[in-house]
Coordinates of C-alpha atoms and ligand atoms in Angstrom, one line a residue:
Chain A
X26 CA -39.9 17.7 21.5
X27 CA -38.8 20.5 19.2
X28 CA -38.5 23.2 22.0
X29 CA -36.3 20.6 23.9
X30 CA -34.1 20.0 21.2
X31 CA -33.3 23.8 21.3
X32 CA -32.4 23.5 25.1
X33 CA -30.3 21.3 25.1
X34 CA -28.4 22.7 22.2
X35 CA -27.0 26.1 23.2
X36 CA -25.4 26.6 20.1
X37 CA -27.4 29.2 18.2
X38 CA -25.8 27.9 14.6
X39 CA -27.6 25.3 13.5
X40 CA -26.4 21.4 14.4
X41 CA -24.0 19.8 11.2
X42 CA -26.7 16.5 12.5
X43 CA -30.0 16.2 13.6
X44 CA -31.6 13.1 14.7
X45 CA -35.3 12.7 15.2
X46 CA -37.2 10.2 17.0
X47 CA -35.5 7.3 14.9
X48 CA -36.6 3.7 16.0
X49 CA -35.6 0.6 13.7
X50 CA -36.1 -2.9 14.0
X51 CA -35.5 -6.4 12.8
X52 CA -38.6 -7.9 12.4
X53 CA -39.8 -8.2 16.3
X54 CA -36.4 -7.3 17.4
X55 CA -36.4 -3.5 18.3
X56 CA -32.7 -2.3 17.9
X57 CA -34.2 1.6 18.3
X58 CA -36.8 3.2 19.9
X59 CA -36.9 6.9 19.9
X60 CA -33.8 7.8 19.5
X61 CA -32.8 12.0 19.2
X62 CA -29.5 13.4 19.2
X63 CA -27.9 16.6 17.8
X64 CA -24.5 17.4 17.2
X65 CA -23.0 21.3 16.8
X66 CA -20.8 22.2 14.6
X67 CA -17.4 21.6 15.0
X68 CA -17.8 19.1 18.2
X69 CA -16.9 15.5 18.8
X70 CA -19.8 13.2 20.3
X71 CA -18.2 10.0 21.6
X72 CA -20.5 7.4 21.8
X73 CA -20.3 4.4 24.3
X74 CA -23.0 1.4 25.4
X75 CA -22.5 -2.3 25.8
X76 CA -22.8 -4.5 22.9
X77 CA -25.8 -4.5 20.8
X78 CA -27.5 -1.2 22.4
X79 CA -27.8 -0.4 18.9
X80 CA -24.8 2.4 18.6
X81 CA -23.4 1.1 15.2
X82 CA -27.3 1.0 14.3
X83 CA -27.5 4.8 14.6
X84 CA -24.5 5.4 13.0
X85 CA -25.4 3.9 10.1
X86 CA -29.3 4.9 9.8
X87 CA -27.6 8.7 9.4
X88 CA -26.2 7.6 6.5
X89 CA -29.1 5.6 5.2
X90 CA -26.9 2.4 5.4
X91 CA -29.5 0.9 7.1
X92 CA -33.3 2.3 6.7
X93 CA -34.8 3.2 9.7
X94 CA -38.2 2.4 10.1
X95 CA -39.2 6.2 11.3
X96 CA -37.6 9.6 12.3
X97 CA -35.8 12.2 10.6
X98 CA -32.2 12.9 9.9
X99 CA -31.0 16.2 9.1
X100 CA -27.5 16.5 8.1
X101 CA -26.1 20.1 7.2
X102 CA -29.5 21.1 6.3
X103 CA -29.4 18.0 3.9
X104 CA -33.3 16.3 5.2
X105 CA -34.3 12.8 5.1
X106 CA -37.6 11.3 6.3
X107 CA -38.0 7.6 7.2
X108 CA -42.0 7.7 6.3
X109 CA -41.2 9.4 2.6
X110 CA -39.6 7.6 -0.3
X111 CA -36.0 9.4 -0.4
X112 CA -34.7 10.7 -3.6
X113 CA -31.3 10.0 -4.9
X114 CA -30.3 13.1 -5.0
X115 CA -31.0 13.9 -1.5
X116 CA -29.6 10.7 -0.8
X117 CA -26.4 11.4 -2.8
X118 CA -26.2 14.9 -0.9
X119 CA -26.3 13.3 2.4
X120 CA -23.9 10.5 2.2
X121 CA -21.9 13.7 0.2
X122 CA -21.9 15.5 3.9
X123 CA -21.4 12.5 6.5
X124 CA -17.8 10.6 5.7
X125 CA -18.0 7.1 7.6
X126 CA -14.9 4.9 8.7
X127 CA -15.3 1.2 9.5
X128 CA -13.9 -1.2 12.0
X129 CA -13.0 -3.3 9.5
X130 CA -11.4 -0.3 6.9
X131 CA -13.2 -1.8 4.1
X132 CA -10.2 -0.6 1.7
X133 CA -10.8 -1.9 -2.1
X134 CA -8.3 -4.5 -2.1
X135 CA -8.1 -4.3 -6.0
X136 CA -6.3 -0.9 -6.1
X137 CA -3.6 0.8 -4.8
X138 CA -3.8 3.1 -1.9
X139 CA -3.6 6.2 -4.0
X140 CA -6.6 5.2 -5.8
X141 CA -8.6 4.2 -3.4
X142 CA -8.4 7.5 -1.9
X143 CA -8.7 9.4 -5.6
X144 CA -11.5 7.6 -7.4
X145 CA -14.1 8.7 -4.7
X146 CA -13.2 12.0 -5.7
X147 CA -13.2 11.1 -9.1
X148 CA -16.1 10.0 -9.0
X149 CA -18.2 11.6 -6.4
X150 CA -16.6 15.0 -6.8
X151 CA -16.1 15.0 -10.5
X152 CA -12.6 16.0 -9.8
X153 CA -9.8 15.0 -12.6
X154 CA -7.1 12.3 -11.9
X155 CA -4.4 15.0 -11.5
X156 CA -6.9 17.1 -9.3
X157 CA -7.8 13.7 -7.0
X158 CA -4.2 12.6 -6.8
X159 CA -2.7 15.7 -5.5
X160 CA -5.8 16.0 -2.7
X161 CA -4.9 12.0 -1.9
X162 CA -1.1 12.9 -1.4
X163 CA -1.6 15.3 0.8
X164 CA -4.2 13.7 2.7
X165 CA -1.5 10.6 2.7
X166 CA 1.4 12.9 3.9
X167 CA -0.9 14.4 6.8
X168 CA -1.9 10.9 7.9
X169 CA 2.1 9.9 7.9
X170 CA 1.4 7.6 4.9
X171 CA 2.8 9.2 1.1
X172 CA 5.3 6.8 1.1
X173 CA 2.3 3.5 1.0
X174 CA 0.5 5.3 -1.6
X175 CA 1.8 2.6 -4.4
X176 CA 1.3 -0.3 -2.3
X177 CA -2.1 -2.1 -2.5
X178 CA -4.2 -1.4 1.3
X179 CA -2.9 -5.6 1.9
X180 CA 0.4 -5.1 2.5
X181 CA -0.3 -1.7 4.9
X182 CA -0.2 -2.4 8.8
X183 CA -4.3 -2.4 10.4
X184 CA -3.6 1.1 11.6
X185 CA -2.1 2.3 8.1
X186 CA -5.2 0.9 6.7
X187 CA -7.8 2.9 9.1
X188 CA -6.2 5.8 8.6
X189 CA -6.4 5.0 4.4
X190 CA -9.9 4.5 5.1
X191 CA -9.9 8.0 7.1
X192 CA -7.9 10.0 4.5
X193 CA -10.7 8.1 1.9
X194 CA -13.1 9.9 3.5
X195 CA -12.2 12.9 4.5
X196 CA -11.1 13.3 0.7
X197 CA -14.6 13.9 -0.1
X198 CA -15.2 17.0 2.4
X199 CA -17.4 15.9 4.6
X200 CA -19.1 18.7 7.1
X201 CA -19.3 15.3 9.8
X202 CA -16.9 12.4 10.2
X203 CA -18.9 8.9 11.5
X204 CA -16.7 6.5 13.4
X205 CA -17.7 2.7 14.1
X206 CA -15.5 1.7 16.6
X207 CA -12.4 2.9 14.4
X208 CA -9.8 0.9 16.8
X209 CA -11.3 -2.1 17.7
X210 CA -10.1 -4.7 15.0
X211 CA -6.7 -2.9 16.0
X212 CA -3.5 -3.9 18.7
X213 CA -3.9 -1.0 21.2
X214 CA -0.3 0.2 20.4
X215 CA -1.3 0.2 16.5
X216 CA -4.8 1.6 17.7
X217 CA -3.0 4.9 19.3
X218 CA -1.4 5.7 15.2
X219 CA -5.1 5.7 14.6
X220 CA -6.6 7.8 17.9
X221 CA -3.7 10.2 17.4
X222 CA -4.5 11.3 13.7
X223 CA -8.2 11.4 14.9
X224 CA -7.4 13.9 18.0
X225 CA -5.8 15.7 15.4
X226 CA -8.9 16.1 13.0
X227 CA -11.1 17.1 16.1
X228 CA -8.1 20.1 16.6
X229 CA -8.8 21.2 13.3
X230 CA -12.5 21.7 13.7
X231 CA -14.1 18.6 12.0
X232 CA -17.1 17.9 13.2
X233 CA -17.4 14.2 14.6
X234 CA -19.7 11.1 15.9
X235 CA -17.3 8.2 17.1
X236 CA -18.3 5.2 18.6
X237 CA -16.0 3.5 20.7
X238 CA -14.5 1.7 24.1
X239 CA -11.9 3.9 24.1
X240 CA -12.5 5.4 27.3
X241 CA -9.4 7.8 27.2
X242 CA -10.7 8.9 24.0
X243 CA -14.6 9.9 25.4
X244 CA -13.3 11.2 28.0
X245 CA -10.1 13.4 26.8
X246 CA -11.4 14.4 23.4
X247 CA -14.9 14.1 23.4
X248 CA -16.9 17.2 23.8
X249 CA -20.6 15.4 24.5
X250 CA -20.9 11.7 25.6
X251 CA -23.7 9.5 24.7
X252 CA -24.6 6.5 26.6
X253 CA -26.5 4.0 24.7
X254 CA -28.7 1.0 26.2
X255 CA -31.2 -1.2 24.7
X256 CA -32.2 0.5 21.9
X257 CA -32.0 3.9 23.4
X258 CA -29.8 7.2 24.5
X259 CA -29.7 6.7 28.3
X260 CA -27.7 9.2 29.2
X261 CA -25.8 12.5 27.5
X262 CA -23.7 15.1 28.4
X263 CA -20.3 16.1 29.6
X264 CA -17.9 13.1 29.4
X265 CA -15.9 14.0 32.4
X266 CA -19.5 14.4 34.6
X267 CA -21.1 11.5 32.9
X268 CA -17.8 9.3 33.8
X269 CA -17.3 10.5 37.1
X270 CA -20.8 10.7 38.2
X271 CA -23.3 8.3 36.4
X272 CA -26.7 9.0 36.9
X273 CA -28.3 5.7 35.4
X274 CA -27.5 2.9 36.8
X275 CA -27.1 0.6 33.7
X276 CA -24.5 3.6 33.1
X277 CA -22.4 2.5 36.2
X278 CA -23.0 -1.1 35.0
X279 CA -21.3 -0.5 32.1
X280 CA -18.9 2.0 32.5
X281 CA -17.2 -0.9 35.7
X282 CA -17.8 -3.4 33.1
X283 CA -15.3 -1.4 31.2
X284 CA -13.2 0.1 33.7
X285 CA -12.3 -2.6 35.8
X286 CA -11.4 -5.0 32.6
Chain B
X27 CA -1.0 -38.3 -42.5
X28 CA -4.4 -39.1 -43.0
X29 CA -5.0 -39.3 -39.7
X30 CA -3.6 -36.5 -38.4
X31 CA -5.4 -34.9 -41.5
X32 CA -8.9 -35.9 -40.2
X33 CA -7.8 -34.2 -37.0
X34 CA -6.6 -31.1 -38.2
X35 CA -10.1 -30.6 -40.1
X36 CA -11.9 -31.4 -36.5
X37 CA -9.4 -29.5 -34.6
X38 CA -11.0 -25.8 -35.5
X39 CA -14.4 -26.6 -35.2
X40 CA -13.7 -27.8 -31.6
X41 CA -11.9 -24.5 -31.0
X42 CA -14.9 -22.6 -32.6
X43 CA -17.8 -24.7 -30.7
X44 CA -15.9 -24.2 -27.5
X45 CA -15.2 -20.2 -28.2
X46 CA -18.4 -19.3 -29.2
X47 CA -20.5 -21.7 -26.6
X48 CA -18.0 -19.7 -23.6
X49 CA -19.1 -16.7 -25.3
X50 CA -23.1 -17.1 -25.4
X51 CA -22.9 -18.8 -22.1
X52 CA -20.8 -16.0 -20.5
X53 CA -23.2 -12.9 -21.9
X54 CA -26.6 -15.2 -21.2
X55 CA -25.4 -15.9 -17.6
X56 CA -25.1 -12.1 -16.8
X57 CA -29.1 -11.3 -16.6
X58 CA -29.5 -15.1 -15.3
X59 CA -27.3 -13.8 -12.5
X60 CA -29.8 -10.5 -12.3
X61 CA -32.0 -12.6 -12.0
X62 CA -31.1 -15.0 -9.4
X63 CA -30.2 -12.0 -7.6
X64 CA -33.6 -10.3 -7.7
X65 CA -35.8 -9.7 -4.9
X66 CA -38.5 -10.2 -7.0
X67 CA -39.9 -13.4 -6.2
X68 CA -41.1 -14.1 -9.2
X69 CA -38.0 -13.1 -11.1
X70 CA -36.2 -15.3 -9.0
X71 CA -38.3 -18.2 -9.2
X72 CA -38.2 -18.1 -13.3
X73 CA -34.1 -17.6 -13.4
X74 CA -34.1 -20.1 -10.4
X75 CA -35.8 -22.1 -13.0
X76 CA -34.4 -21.5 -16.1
X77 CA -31.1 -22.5 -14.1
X78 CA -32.4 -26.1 -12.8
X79 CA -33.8 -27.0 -16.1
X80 CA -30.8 -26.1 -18.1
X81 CA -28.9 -28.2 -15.6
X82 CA -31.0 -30.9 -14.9
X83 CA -31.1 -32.2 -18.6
X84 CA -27.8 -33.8 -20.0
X85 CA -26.3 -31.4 -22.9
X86 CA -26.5 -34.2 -25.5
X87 CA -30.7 -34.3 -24.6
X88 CA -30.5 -30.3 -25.1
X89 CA -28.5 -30.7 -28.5
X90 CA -31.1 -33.1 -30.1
X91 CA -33.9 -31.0 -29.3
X92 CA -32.0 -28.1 -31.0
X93 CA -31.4 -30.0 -33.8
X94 CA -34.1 -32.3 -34.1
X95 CA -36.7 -30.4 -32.7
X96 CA -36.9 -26.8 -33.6
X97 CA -38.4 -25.8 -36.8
X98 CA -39.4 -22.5 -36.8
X99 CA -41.2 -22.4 -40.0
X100 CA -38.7 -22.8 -42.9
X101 CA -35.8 -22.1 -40.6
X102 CA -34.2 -25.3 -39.3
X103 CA -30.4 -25.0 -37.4
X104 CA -27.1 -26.2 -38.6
X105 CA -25.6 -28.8 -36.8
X106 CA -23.2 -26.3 -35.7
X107 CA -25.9 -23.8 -34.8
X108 CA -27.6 -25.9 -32.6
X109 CA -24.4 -27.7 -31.1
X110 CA -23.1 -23.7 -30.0
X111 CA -26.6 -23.1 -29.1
X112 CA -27.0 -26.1 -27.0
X113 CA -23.7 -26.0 -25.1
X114 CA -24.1 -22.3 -25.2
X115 CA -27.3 -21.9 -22.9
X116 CA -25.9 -25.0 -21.0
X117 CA -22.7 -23.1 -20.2
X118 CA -25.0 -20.0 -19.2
X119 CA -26.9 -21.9 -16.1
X120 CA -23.3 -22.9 -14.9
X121 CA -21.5 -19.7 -15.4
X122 CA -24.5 -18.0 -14.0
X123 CA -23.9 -20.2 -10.8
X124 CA -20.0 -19.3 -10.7
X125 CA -20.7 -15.9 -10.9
X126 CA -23.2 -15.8 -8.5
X127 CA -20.8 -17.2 -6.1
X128 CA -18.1 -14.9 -6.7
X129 CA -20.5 -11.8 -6.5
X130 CA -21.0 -13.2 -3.0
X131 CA -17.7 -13.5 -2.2
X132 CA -17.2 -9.6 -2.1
X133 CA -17.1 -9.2 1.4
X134 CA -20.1 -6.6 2.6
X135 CA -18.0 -3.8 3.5
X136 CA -17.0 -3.4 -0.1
X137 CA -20.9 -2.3 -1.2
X138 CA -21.3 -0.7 2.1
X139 CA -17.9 1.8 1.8
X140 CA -19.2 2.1 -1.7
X141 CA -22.3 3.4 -0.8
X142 CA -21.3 5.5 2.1
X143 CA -18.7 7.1 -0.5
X144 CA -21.9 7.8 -2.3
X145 CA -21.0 5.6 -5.9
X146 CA -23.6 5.3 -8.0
X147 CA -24.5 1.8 -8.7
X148 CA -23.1 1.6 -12.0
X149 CA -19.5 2.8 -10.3
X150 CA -19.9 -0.2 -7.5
X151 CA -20.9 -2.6 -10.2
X152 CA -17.7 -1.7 -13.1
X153 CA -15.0 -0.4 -10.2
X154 CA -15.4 -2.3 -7.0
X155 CA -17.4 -5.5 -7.0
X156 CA -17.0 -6.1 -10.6
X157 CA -13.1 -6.2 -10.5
X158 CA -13.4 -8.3 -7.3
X159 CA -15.7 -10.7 -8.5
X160 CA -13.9 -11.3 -12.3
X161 CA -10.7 -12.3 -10.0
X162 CA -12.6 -14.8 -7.6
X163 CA -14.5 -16.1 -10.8
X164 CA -11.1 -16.9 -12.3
X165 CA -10.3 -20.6 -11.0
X166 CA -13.8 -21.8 -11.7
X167 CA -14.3 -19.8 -14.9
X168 CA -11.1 -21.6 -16.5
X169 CA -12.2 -24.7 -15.0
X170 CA -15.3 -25.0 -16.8
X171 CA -13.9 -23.8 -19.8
X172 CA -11.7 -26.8 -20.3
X173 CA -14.5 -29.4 -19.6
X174 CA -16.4 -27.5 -22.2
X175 CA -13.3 -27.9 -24.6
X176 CA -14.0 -31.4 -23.8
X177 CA -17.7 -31.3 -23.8
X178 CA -18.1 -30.1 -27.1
X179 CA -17.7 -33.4 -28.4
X180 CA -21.1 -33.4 -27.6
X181 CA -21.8 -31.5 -30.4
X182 CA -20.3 -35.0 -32.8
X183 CA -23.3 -36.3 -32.1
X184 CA -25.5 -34.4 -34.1
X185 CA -23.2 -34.4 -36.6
X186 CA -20.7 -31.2 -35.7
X187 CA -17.0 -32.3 -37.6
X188 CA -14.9 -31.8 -35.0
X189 CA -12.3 -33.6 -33.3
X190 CA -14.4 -36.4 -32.0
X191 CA -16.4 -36.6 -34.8
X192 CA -13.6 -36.5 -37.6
X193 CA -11.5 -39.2 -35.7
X194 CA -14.4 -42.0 -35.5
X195 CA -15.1 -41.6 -39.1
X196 CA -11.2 -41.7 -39.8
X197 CA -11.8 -45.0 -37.3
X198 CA -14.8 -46.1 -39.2
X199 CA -12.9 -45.8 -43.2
X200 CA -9.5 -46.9 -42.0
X201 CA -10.6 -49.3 -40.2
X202 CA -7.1 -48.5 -38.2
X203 CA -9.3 -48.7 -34.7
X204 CA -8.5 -47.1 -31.1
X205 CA -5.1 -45.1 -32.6
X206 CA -6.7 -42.2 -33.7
X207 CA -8.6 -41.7 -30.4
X208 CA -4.9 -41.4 -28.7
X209 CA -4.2 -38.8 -30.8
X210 CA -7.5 -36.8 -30.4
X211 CA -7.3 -37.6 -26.8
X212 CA -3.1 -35.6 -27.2
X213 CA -4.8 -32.7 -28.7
X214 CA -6.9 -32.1 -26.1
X215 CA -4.5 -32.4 -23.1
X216 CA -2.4 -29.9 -25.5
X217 CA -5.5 -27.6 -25.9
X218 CA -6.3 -27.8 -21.8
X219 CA -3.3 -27.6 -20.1
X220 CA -2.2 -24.4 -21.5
X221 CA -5.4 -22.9 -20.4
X222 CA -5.1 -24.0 -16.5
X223 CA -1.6 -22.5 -16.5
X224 CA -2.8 -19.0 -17.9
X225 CA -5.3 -20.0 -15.6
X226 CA -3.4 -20.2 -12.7
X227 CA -0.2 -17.7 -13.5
X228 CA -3.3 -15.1 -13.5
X229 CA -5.1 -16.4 -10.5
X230 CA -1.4 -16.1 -8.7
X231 CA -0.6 -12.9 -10.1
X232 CA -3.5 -11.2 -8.9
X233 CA -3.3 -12.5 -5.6
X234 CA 0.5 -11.8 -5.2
X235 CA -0.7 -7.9 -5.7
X236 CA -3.3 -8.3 -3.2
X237 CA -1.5 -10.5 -0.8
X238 CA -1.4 -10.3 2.8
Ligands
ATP4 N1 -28.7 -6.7 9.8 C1 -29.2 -7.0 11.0 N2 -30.2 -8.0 11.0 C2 -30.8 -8.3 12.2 N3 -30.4 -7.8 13.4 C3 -29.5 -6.9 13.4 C4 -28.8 -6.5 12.2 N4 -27.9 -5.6 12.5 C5 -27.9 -5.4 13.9 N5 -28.9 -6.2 14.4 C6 -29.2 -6.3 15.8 O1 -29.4 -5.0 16.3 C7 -29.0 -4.9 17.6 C8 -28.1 -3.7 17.7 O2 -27.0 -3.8 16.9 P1 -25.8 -2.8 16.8 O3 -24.8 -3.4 15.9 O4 -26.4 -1.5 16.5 O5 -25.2 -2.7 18.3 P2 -23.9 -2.0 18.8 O6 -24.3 -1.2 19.9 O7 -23.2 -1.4 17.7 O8 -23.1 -3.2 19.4 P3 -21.5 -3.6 19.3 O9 -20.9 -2.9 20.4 O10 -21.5 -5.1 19.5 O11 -21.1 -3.2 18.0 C9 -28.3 -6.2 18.0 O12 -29.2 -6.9 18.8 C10 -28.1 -6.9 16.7 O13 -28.3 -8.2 16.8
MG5 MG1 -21.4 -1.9 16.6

């Protein structure tokens, strides 16, 4: 498995993720089995698969939102074993490296926009208020939003609010970005404010794990594509092969399921 | 004058009796809330408990046994240390309950962006569900209060002098009947309904930042 792992990774740095045969489930119901994925520094893994293959699952088991039953997650050399009790601190360190934006935004609705992109920093980072407000602002300006940062995240547009959530995140320097279907509680024109700013991030080097239906998005921005069914990676590789040429047929299912909507 | 006299003299120790219950009940709620929180099935059957049993006998029951009931050694309680007592520990099962509710209220998203920020749980707890929670307790905390204003007439019973209790002996010497009950019953709507408009000018304030 290990020696695998190393071929199909070219890079010679060492991957900002490592998944290891991770398999979680819900009682009887097994949402994983034997899951392993890498992803190198710098690239942008698009993940797609029909509803309930268990993509939001992974997401969230490498940031130990949900606790997978087994496997390993390595995340810029930060290591976390499903069989061993997990420190804090290693815990702490981990969810420190991996930033993760929600459909749903999940802005604090008590505070303004400002803060909630400053007291993270606060107090995650340590920083000071001064310190946290002027890394918030120009987060805010780069995502096209310093003039909302008074209002509270309510009276901001769905798309203003992802991209709160996004500069929220990245306020914290995270060496990955995880994305849960960033654009789907979104109106697709609102949704393109949102795809646009994260095009941008991949330019600039970050390091990302999005799932989504945003087809345009796997295909055009995406440097590896992961197909997800039933509890397990199907299929990966090159978007533009994987979407022109499917190899697996529950694959081709999906991808006219989506295509010809 | 006499009358209104009798009333004056009740009229603090209603204020005090409600104050103080709120207060007990409000701090004793919070580890009943732990508790009925806990995953500890054990833990959670005891506050589960505690909470039907505080309920499930009327206040005046609770106030007697205080009263009546407890001597510990020497040490019996006052009236008025039973009567806060009573209402106290009675307010604390149905606060616990309103604030168990509210602390559900916070949508899931809010502990999980919390924890995938990394916050410590002491940072979720005082920041971002705590906040949340205090505002979505608001209607139902006021609420109670002002039937506990009322409630802690109860506490006449045992022989607290407060409103209630300092009007039917005014009734009782004067002989003047069902006049002075009027008047107690004025002092209480002019106690209450200041509290549901603070009540509600908050509860509207707080949503008018927040609002969609
Ligand atoms: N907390 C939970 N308790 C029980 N079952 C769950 C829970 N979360 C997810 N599941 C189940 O796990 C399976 C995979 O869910 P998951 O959310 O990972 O799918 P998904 O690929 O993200 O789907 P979607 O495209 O609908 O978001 C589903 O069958 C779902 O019902
Ligand atoms: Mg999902």
């Amino acid at each position: 498995m290990e020696q695998l792992m190393i071929e199909l990774n070219p890079q010679t740095t060492q991957p900002v993720v490592q998944v290891k045969n991770l398999a979680k489930a819900y009682g009887s119901n097994v949402v994983l089995r034997d899951v392993s994925l890498s992803v190198a520094e710098g690239s942008v893994t698009a993940m797609i698969g029909p509803s309930g293959a268990g993509k939001s699952t992974v997401l969230r088991c490498m940031n130990l939102l949900e606790q997978p039953d087994s496997g390993e997650i390595v995340i810029d050399g930060h290591c976390i074993n499903a069989g061993k009790k997990t420190s804090p601190k290693s815990l702490a360190a981990l969810r420190r490296s991996a930033g993760m934006v929600f459909q749903h935004f999940n802005l604090f609705p008590h505070m303004t926009v400002l803060r909630n992109v400053s007291l993270p920093q606060e107090r995650v980072l340590g920083c000071s208020r001064e310190q946290a407000n002027e890394k918030s602002m120009e987060l805010l300006k780069r995502m096209g939003l310093a003039d909302k940062a008074d209002q509270y995240p309510s009276r901001c547009s769905g798309g203003q609010q992802q991209r709160i959530a996004i500069a929220r995140a990245l306020a914290l320097g995270p060496r990955v970005m995880l994305f849960d279907e960033p654009t789907s509680a979104l109106d697709p024109e609102v949704g393109v404010e949102v795809l646009e700013v994260m095009k941008e991030l991949a330019s600039t080097g970050m390091t990302m794990v999005v799932v989504t239906h945003e087809m345009a998005f796997a295909e055009n921005v995406a440097d590896e594509l992961v197909v997800m069914a039933d509890g397990g990676i199907i299929e990966k590789g090159h978007p533009g092969q994987i979407l022109k040429d499917p190899q697996h047929e529950r694959t081709r299912r999906f991808l006219r399921a989506v295509l010809e909507r | 004058m006499e009358m209104l006299k009798a009333i004056a003299i009740g009229l603090p120790l209603t204020v005090l009796v409600t104050i103080l219950a709120l207060m007990i009940g409000t701090v004793v709620a919070l580890p009943i809330v732990a508790g009925l929180r806990s995953r500890n099935r054990l833990i959670w059957l005891m506050s589960r408990g505690l909470v039907d049993l505080l309920r499930g006998i009327p206040p005046v029951v609770w106030l007697f046994m205080l009263y009546y009931g407890i001597s510990i050694g020497a040490v019996r309680l006052s009236a008025l240390q039973a009567g806060v007592l009573g209402l106290g520990v009675v307010a604390a099962a149905y606060l616990a309950e309103i604030f168990r509710g509210a602390i559900s209220a916070v949508p899931k998203g809010q502990w999980e962006a919390s924890s995938a920020l990394g916050f410590h749980r002491a940072t979720v707890w005082t920041r971002i569900v705590g906040p949340q929670t205090a505002r979505a307790a608001i209607p139902a905390y006021t609420t109670f209060a002002i039937g506990l204003l009322k409630d802690s007439s109860i506490a006449s019973t045992i022989g607290v002098s407060e409103i209630v209790f300092m009007s039917s002996q005014y009734a009782r010497q004067s002989g003047s009947g069902i006049l002075v009950f009027f008047v107690a019953a004025g002092i209480y709507i002019l106690l209450s309904v200041p509290l549901g408009l603070l009540s509600r000018h908050l509860d509207v304030k707080m949503r008018k930042a927040v609002a969609r």
